[in-house]
mmCIF file of C-alpha atoms in Angstrom:
data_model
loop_
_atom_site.group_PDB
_atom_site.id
_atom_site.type_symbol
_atom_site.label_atom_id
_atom_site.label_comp_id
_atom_site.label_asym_id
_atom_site.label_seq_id
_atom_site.Cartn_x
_atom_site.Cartn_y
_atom_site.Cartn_z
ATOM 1 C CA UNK A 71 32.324 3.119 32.219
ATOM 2 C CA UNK A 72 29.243 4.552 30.486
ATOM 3 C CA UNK A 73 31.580 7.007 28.384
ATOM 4 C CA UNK A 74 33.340 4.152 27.266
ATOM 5 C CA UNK A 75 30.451 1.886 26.674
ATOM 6 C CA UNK A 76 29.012 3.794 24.641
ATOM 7 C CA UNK A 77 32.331 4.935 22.641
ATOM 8 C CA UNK A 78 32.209 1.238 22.151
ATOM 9 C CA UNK A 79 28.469 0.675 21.403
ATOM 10 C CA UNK A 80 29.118 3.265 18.654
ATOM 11 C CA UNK A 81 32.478 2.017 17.000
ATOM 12 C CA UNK A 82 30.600 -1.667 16.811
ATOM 13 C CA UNK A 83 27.679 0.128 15.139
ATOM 14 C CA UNK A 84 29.888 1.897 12.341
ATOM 15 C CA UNK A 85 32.447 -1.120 11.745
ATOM 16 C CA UNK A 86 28.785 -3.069 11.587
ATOM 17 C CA UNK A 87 27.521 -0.964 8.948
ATOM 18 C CA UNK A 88 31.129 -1.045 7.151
ATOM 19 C CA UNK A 89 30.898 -4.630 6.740
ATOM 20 C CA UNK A 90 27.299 -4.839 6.163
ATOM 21 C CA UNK A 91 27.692 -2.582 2.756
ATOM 22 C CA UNK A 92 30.451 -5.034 1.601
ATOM 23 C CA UNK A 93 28.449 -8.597 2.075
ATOM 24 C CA UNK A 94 26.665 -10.310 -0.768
ATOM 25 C CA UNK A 95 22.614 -8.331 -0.950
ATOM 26 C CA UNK A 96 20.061 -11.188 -0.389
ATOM 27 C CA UNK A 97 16.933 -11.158 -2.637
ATOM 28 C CA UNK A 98 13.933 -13.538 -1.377
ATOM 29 C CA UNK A 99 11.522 -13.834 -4.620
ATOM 30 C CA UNK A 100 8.229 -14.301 -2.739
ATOM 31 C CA UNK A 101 4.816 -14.528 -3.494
ATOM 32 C CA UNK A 102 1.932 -17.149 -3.190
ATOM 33 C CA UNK A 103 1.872 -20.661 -4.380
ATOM 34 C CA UNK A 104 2.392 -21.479 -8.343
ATOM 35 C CA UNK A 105 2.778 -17.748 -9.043
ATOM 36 C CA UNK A 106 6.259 -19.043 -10.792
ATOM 37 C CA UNK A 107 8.715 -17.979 -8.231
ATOM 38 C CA UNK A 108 10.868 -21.435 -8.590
ATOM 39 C CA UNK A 109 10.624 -20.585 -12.662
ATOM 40 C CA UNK A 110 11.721 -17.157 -12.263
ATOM 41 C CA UNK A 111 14.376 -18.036 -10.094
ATOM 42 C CA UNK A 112 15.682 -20.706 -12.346
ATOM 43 C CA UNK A 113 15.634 -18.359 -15.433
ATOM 44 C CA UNK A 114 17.145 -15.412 -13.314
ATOM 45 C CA UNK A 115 19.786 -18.288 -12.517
ATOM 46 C CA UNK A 116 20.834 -19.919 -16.343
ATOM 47 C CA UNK A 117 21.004 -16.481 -17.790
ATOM 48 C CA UNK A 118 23.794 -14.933 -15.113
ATOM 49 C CA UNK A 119 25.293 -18.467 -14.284
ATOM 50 C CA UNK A 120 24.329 -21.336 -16.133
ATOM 51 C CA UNK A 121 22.737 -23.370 -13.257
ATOM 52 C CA UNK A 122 19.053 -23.971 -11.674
ATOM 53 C CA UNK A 123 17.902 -22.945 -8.492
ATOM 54 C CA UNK A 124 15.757 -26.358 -8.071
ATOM 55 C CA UNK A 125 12.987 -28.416 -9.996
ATOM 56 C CA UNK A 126 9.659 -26.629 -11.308
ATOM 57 C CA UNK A 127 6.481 -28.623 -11.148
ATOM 58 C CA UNK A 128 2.674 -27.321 -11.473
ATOM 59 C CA UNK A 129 2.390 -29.104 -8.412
ATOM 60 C CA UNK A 130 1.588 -26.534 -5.736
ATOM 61 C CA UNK A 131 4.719 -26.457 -2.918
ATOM 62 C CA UNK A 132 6.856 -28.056 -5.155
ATOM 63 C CA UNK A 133 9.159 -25.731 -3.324
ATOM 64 C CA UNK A 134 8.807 -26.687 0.682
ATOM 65 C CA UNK A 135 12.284 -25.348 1.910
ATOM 66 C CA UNK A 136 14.490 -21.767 1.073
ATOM 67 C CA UNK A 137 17.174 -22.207 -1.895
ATOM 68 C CA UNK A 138 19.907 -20.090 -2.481
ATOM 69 C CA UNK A 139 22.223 -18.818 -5.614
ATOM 70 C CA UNK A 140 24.886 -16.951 -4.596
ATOM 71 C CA UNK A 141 27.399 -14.529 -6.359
ATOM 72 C CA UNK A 142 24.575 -13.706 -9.547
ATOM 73 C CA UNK A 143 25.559 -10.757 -11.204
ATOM 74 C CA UNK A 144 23.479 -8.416 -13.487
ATOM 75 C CA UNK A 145 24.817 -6.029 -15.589
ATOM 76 C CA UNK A 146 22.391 -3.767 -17.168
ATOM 77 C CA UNK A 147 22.457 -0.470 -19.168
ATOM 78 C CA UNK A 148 25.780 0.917 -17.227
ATOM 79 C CA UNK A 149 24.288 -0.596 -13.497
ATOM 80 C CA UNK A 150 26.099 -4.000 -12.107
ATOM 81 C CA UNK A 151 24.493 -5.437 -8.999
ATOM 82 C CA UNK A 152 25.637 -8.971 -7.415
ATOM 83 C CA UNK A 153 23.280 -10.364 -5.400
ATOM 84 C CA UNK A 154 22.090 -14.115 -3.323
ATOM 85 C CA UNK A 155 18.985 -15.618 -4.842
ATOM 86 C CA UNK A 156 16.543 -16.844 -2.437
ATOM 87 C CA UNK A 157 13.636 -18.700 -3.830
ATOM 88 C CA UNK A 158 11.311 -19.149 -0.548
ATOM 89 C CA UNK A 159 8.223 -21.593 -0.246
ATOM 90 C CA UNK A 160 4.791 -19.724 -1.617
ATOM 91 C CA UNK A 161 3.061 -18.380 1.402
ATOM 92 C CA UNK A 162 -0.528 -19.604 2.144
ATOM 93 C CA UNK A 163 -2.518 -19.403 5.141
ATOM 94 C CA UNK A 164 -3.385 -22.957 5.174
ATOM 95 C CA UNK A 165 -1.712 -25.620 3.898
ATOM 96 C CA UNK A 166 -4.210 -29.123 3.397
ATOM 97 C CA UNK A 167 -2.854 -32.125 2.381
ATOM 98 C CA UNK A 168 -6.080 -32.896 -0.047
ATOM 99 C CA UNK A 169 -4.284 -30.103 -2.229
ATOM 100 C CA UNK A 170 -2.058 -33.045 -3.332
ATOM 101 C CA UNK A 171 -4.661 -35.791 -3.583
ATOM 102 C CA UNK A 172 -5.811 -33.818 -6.902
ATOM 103 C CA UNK A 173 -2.344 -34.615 -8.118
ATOM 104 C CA UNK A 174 -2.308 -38.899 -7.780
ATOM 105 C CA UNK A 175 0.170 -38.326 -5.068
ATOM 106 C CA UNK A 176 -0.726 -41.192 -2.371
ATOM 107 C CA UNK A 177 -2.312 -39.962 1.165
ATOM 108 C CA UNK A 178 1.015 -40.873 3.070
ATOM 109 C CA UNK A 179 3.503 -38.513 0.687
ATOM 110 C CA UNK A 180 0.731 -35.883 0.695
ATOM 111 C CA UNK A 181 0.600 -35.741 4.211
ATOM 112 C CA UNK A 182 4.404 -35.231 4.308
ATOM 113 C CA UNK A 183 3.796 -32.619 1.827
ATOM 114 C CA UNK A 184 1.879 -30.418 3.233
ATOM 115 C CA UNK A 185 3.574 -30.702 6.739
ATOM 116 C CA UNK A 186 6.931 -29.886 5.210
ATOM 117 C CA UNK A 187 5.020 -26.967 3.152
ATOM 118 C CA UNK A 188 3.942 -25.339 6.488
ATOM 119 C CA UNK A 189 7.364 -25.318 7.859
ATOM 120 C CA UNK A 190 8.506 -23.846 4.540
ATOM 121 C CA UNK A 191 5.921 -20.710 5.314
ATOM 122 C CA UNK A 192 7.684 -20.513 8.420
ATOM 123 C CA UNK A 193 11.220 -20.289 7.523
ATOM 124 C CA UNK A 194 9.760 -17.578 4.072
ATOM 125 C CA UNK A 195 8.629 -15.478 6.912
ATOM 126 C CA UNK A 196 11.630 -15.793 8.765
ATOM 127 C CA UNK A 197 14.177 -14.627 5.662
ATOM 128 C CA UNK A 198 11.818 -12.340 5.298
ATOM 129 C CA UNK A 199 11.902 -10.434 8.946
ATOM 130 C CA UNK A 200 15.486 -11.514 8.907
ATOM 131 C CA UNK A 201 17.597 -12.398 6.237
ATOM 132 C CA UNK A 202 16.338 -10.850 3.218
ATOM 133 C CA UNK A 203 17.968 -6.868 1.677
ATOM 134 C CA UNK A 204 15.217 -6.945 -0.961
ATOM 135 C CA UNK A 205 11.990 -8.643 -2.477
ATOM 136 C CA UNK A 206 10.936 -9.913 -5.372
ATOM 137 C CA UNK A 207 7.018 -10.441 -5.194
ATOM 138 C CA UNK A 208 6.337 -12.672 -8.002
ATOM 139 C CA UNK A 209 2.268 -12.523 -8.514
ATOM 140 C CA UNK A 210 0.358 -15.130 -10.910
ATOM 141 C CA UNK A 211 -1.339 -12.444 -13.524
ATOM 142 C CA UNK A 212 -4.239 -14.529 -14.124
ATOM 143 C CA UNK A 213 -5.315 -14.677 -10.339
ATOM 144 C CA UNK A 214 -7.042 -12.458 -8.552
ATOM 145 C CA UNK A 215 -4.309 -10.388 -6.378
ATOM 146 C CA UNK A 216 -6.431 -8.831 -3.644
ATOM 147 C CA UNK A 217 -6.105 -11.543 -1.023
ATOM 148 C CA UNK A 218 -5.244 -11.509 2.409
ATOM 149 C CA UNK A 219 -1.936 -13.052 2.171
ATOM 150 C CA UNK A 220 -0.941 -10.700 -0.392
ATOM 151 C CA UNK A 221 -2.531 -8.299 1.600
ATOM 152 C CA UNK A 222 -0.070 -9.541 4.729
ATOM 153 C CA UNK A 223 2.735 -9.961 2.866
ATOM 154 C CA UNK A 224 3.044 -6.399 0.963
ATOM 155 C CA UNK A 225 2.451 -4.647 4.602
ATOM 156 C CA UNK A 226 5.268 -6.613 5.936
ATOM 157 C CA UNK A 227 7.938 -6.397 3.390
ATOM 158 C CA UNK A 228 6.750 -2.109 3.482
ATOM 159 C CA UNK A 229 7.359 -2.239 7.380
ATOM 160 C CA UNK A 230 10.712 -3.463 7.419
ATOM 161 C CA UNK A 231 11.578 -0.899 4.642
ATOM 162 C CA UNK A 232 12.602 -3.471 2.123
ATOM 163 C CA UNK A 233 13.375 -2.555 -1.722
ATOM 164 C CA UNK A 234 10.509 -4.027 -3.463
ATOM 165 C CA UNK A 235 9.543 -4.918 -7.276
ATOM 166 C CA UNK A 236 6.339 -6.724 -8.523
ATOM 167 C CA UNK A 237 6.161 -8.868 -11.481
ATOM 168 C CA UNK A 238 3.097 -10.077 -12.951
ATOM 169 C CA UNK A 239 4.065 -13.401 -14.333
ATOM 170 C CA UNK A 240 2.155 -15.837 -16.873
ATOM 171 C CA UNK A 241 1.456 -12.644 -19.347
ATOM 172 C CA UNK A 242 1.663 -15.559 -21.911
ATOM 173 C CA UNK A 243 -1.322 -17.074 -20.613
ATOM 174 C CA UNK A 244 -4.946 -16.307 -21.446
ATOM 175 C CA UNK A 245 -6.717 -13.914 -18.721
ATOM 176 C CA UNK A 246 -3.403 -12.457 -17.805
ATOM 177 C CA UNK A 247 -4.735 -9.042 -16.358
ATOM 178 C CA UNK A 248 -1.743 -7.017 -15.415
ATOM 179 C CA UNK A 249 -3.165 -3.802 -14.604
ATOM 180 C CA UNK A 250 -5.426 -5.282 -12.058
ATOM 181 C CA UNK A 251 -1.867 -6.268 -10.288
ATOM 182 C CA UNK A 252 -0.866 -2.863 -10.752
ATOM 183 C CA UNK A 253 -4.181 -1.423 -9.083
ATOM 184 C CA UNK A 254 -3.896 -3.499 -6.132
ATOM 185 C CA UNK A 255 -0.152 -2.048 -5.583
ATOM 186 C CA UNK A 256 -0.161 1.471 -7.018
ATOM 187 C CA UNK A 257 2.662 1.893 -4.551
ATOM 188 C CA UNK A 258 4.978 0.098 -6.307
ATOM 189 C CA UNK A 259 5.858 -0.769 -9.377
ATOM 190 C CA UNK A 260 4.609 -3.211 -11.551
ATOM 191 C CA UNK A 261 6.784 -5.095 -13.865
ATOM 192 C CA UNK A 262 4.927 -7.541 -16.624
ATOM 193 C CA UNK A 263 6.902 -10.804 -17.560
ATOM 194 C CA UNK A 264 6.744 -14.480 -18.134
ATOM 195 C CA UNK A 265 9.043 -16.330 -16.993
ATOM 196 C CA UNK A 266 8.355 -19.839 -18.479
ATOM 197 C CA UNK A 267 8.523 -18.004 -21.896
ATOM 198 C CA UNK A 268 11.666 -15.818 -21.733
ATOM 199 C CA UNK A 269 9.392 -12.296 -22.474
ATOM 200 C CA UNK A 270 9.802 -8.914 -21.390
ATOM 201 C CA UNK A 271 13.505 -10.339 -19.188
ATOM 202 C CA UNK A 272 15.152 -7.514 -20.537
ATOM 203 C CA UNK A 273 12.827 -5.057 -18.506
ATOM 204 C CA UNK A 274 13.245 -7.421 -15.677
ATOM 205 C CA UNK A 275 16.896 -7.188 -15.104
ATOM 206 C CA UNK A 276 17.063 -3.184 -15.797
ATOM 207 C CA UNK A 277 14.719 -2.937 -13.180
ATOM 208 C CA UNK A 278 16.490 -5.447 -10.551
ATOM 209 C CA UNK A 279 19.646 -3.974 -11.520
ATOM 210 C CA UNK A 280 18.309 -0.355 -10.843
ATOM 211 C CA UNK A 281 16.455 -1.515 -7.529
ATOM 212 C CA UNK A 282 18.962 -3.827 -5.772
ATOM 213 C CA UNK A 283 22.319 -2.543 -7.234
#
């Protein structure tokens, strides 16, 4: 019986990995709040497919729960990769509902808010340990990046030995400082864009097409 179980154990293991190499890759685009992960995703989105991920607002947590957009496909420079789009909540440490006061959203709905923004950090970190093949860390380029969630987030995404790329978005803004980005991760590779603006998506897809493909 032990033979066999583990004849078994090891056929189930092969025919996993079999299937495994043909299903769709997952990308989660992560990063902390208003870093333009929802913008990204959307312009990621129209460009290979014509549709939106989900509304942009400079409301922080506009984005509360995971969306998906399946079957894009980039074709760059000879590479073709097809992947899922995940656009996950911005993960924060704390998540206060006077964040939304500052936005004349009443006390009731920002209450709502920011419980519905915690359970969104919940299920990010779930895809993340989970459900995700590769990351997109979208970081805002006029913020400071050493923080601890960043901090937390990088480590994780490193220990489960996911594909990474960093983009320092907002470059069209003023104080955009994309080197300091690239000193905080000198592991990986930092890629400069803005995604509200259209610039620099050419060097975006090469590099997700050479990454995830």
């Amino acid at each position: 019986m032990g033979l066999f179980t583990e004849l078994r154990d090891s056929v189930s293991r092969v025919t996993g990995r079999l299937f495994s190499e043909d299903e769709q890759k997952r990308i989660g685009i992560y990063g902390p709040p208003n870093a333009g992960k929802t913008t990204l995703a959307n312009r990621i989105a129209r460009d290979w497919t014509g549709d939106a991920i989900g509304p942009e607002s400079h409301v922080p947590h506009e984005t509360r729960r995971a969306r998906r957009k399946e079957n894009v496909e980039i074709k760059r420079n000879g590479n073709s990769v097809s992947i899922d789009i995940v656009d996950t909540p911005g993960v924060t440490t704390k998540v206060d509902y006077e964040e939304f006061l500052d936005y004349d959203i009443d006390e009731d709905d920002a209450v709502r808010r920011s419980r519905e923004a915690t359970e969104g950090v919940a299920e990010a970190m779930h895809w993340l340990r989970e459900d995700v093949d590769g990351v997109i860390y979208v970081l805002d380029s006029t913020e400071d990046p050493f923080t601890q969630v960043n901090t937390m987030l990088v480590g994780i995404i490193e220990s489960q030995n996911l594909p990474v790329l960093i983009f320092a978005n907002k470059i069209d803004l003023e104080g955009s400082n994309v080197q300091q980005i690239a000193n905080a991760f000198p592991q990986h590779e930092t890629v400069e864009l803005s995604a509200l603006e259209g610039d620099n998506m050419d060097e975006v897809y090469d590099k997700i097409a050479e990454y995830f493909g």
